[in-house]
mmCIF file of C-alpha atoms in Angstrom:
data_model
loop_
_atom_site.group_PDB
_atom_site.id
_atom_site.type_symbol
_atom_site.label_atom_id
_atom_site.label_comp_id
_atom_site.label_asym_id
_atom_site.label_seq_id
_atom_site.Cartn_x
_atom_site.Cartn_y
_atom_site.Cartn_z
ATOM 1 C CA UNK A 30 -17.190 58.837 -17.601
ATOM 2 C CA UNK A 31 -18.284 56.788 -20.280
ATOM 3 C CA UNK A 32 -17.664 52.853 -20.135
ATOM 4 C CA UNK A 33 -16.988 51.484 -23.488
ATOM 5 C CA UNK A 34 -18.910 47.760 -24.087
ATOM 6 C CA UNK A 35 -16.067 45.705 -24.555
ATOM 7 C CA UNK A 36 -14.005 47.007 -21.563
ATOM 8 C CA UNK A 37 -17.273 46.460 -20.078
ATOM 9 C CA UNK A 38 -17.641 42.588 -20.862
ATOM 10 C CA UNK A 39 -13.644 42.111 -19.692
ATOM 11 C CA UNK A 40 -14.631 43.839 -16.621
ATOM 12 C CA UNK A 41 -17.572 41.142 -16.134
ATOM 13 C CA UNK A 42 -15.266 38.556 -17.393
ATOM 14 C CA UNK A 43 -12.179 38.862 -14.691
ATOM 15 C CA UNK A 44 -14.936 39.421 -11.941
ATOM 16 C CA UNK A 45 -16.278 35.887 -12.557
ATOM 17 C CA UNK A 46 -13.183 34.463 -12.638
ATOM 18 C CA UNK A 47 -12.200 36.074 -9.450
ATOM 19 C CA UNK A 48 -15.242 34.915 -7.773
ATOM 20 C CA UNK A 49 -14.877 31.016 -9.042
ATOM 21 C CA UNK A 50 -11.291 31.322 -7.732
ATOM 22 C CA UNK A 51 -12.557 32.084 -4.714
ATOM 23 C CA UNK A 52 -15.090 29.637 -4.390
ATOM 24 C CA UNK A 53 -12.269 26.955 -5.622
ATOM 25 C CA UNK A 54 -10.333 28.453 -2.593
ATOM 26 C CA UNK A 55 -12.911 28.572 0.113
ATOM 27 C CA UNK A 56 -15.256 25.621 -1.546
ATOM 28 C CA UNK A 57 -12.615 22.879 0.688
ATOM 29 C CA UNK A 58 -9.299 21.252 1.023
ATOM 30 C CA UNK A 59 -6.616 20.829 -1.841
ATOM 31 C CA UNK A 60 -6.470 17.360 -2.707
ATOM 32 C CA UNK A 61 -3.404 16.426 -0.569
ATOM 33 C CA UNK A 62 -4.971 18.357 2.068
ATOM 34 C CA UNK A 63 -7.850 16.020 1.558
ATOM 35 C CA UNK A 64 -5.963 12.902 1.772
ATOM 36 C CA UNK A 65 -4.024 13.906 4.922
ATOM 37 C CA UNK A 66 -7.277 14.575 6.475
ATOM 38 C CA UNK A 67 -8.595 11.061 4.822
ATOM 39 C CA UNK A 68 -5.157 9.505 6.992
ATOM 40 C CA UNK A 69 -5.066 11.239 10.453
ATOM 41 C CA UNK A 70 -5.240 7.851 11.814
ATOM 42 C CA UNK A 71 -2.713 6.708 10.016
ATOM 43 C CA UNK A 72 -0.751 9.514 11.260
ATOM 44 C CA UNK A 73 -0.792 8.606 14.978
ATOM 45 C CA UNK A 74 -0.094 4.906 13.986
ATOM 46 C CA UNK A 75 2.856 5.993 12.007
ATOM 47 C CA UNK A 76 4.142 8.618 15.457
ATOM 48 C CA UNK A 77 3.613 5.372 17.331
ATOM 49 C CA UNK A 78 5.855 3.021 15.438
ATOM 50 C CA UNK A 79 8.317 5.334 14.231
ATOM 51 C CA UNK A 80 10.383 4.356 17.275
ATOM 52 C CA UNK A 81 10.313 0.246 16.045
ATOM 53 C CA UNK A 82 11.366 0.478 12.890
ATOM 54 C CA UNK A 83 14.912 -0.791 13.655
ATOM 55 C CA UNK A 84 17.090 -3.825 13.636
ATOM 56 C CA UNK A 85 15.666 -6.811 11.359
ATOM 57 C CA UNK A 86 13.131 -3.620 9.930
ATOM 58 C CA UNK A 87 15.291 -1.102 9.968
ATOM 59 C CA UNK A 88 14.690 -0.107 6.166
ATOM 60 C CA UNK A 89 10.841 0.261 6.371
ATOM 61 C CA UNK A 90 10.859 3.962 6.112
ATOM 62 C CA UNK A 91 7.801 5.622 8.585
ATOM 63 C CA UNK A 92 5.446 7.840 6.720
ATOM 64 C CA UNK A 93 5.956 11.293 8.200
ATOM 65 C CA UNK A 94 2.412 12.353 6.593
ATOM 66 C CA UNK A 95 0.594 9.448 5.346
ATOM 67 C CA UNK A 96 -1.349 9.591 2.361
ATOM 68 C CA UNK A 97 -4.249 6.689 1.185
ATOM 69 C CA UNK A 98 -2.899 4.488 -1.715
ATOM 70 C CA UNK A 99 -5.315 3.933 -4.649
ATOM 71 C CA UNK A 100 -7.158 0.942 -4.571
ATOM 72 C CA UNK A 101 -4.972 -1.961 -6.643
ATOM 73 C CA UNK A 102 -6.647 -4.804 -7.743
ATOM 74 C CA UNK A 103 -5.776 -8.402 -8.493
ATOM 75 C CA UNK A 104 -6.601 -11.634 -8.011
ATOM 76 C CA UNK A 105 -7.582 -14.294 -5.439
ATOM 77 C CA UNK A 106 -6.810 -17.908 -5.614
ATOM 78 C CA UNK A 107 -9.738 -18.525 -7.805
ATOM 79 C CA UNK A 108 -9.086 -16.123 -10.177
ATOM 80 C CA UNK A 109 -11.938 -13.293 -8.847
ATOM 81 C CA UNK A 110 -10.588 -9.726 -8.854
ATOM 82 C CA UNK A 111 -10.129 -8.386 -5.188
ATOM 83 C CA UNK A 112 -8.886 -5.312 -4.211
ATOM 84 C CA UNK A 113 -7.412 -3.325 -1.135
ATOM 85 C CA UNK A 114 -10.790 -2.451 -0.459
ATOM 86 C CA UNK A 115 -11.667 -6.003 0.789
ATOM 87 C CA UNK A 116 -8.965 -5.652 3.678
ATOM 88 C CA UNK A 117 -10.811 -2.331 4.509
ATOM 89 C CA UNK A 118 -10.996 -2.643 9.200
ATOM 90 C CA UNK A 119 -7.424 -4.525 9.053
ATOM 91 C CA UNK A 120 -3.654 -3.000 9.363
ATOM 92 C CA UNK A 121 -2.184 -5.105 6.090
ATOM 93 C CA UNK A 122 1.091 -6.027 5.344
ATOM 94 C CA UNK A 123 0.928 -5.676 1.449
ATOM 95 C CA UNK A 124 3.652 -7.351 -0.256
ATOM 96 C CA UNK A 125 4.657 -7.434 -3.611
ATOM 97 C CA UNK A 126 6.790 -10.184 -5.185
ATOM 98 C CA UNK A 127 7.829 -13.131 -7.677
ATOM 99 C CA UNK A 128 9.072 -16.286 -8.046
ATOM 100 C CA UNK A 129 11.864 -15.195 -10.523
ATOM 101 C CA UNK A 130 13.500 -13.004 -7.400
ATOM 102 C CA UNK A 131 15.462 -14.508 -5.194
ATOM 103 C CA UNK A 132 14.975 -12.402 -2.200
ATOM 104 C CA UNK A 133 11.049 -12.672 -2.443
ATOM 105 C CA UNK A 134 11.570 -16.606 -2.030
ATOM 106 C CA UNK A 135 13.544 -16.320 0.939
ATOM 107 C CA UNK A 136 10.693 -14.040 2.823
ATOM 108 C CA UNK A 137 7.876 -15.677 1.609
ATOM 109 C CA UNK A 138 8.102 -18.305 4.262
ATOM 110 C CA UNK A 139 8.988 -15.277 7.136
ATOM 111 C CA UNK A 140 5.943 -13.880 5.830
ATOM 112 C CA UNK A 141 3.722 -17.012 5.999
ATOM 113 C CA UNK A 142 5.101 -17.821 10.241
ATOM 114 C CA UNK A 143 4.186 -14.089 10.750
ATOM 115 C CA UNK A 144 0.596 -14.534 9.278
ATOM 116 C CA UNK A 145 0.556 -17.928 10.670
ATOM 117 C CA UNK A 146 1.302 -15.976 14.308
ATOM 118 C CA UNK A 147 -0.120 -12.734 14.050
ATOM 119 C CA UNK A 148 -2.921 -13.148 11.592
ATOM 120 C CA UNK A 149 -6.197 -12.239 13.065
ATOM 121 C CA UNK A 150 -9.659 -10.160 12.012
ATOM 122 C CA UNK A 151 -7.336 -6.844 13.000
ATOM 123 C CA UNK A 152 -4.394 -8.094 10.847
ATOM 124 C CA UNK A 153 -3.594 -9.809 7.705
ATOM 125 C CA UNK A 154 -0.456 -10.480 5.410
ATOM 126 C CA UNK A 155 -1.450 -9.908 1.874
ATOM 127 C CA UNK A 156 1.060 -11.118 -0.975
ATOM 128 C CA UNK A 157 0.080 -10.641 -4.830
ATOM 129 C CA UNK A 158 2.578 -12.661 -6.967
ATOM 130 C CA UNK A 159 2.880 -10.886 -10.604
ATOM 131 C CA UNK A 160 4.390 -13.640 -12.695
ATOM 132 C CA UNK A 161 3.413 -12.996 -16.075
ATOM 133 C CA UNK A 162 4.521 -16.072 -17.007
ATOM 134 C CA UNK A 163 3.421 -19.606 -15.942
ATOM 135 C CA UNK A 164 0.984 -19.109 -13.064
ATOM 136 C CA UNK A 165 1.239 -22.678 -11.886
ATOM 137 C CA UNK A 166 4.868 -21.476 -10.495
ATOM 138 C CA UNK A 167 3.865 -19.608 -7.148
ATOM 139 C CA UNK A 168 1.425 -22.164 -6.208
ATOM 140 C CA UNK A 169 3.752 -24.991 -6.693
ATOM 141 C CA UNK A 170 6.390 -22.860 -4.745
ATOM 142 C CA UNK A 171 4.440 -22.155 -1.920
ATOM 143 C CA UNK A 172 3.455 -25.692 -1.783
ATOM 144 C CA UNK A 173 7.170 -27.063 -1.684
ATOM 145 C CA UNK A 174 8.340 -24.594 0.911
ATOM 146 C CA UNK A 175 5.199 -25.518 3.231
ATOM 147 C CA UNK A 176 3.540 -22.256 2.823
ATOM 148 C CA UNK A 177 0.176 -22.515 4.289
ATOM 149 C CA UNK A 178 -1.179 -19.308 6.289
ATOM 150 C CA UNK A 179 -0.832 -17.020 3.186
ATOM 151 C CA UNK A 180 -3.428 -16.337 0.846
ATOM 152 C CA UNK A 181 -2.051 -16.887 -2.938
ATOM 153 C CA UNK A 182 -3.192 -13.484 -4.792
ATOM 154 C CA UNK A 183 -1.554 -12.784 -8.027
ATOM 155 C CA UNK A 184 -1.455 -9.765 -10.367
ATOM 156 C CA UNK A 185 -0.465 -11.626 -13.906
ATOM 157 C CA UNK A 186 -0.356 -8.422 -15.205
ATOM 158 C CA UNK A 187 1.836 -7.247 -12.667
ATOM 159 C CA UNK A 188 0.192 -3.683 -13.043
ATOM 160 C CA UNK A 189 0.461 -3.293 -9.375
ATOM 161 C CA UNK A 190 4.184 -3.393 -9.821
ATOM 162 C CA UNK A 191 4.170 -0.745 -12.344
ATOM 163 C CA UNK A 192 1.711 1.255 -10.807
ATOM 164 C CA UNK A 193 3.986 1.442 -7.474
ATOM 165 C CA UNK A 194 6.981 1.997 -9.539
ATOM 166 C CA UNK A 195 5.382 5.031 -11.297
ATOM 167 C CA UNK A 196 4.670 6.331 -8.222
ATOM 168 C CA UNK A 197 8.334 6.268 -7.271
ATOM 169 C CA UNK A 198 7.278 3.712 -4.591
ATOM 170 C CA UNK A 199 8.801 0.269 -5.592
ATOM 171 C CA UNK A 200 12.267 0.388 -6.916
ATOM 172 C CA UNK A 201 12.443 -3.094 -7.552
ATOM 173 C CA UNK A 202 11.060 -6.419 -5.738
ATOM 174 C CA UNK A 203 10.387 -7.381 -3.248
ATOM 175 C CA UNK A 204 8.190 -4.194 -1.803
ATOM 176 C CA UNK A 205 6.515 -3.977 1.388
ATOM 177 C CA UNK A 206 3.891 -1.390 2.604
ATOM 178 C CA UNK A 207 2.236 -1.891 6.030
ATOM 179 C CA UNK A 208 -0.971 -0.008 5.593
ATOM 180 C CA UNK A 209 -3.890 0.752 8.383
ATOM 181 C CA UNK A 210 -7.373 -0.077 8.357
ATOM 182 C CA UNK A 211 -8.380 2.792 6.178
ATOM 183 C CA UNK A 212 -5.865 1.864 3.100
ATOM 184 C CA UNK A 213 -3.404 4.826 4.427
ATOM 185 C CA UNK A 214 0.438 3.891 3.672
ATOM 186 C CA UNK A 215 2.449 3.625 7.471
ATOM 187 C CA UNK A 216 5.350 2.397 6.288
ATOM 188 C CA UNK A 217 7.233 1.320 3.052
ATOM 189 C CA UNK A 218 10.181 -0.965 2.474
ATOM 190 C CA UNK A 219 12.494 -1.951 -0.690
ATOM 191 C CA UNK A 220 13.828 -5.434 0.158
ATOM 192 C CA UNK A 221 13.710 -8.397 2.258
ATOM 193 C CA UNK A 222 13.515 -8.310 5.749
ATOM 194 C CA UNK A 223 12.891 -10.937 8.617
ATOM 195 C CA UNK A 224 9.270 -10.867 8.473
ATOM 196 C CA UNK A 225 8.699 -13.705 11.507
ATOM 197 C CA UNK A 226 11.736 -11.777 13.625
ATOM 198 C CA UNK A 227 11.295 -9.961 16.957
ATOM 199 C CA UNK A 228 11.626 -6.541 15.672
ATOM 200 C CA UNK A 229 9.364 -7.175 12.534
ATOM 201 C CA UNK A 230 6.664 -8.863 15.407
ATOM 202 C CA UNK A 231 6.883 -5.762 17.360
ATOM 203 C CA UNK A 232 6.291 -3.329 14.638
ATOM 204 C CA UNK A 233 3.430 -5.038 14.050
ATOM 205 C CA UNK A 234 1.831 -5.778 17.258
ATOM 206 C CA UNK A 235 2.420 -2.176 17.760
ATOM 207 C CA UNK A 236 0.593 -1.335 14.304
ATOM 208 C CA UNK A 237 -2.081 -3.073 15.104
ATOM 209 C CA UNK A 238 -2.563 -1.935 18.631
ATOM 210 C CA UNK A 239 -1.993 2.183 17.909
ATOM 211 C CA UNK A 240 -4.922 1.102 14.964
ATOM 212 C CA UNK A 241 -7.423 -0.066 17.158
ATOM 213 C CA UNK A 242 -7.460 3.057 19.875
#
């Protein structure tokens, strides 16, 4: 039987494109399969603190499969652009907030007696301000309120804010994600919460402990 040219080059056609599917399917892991893989520490962290995520903390929500976050950037005290890269060997506590919200006022110095406490080459509390307006304002707030432990980062921008609420993470300030060494997301919380309080200390001391095995 006589094979005409064309059918010929279709045949050739939908055999390569079989065979690259098939090297797409055996070539590796999908992306989120990828980034699961990327977080299985994170995942035992996240199994171990499940349980502690109560009272004073009781709205950080446990990742049930934790997934890296991207790699934000803003600024340090002197203006440099850091990243979450730099806290790369540390569980952070990565909190987003501003001046303008009330709530984020009232934490700040929770946060600052839990850095204060806890703070430590295994664990740091990272807060990037995103005024967009006046940046003298957070450092003149953290100096009346006695802030001291607490770095001063600041995203004038505030594209980390956006960024998380694209993302369908931040539905409005302040936002909390406690994070292990790798960058992977362990928990996530919309609101204030008792950051120097028993439960929040335990969370943490947990966090950091599940981390390190």
């Amino acid at each position: 039987m006589k094979i005409s040219a064309a059918f010929s080059r279709r045949l050739a056609t939908l055999m390569m494109a079989t065979a690259g599917a098939g090297f797409l399917y055996a070539g590796g892991p999908s992306g989120k399969e990828a980034r699961a893989a990327d977080c299985a520490g994170a995942a035992r962290v996240a199994e171990a603190v499940k349980d502690l995520a109560k009272g004073e903390v009781a709205a950080m929500n446990i990742s049930k499969a934790p997934e890296k976050l991207p790699d934000y950037a803003f600024n340090d005290p002197d203006g440099k652009q850091v990243s979450l890269a730099a806290f790369r060997g540390k569980t952070v506590l990565l909190n987003v907030w501003a001046t303008w919200c009330v709530p984020c006022r009232a934490e700040m110095p929770e946060l600052d007696k839990l850095q204060g406490e806890l703070g430590s080459d295994k664990f740091q509390v990272v807060v990037v301000n995103i005024d967009t307006s006046r940046p003298e304002r957070p450092k003149k707030f953290f100096e009346e309120t006695g802030v001291k432990a607490l770095t001063l980062h600041a995203d004038p921008k505030a594209n980390i804010f956006y960024e998380l609420k694209q993302s369908g993470k931040a539905l409005g300030l302040p936002v909390t994600m406690l994070l292990d060494p790798e960058g992977c997301q362990i928990g996530l919380m919309n609101g204030p919460a008792a950051w120097h309080s028993a439960d929040a200390k335990a969370l943490v001391t947990k966090a950091v402990e599940a981390a390190g095995r």
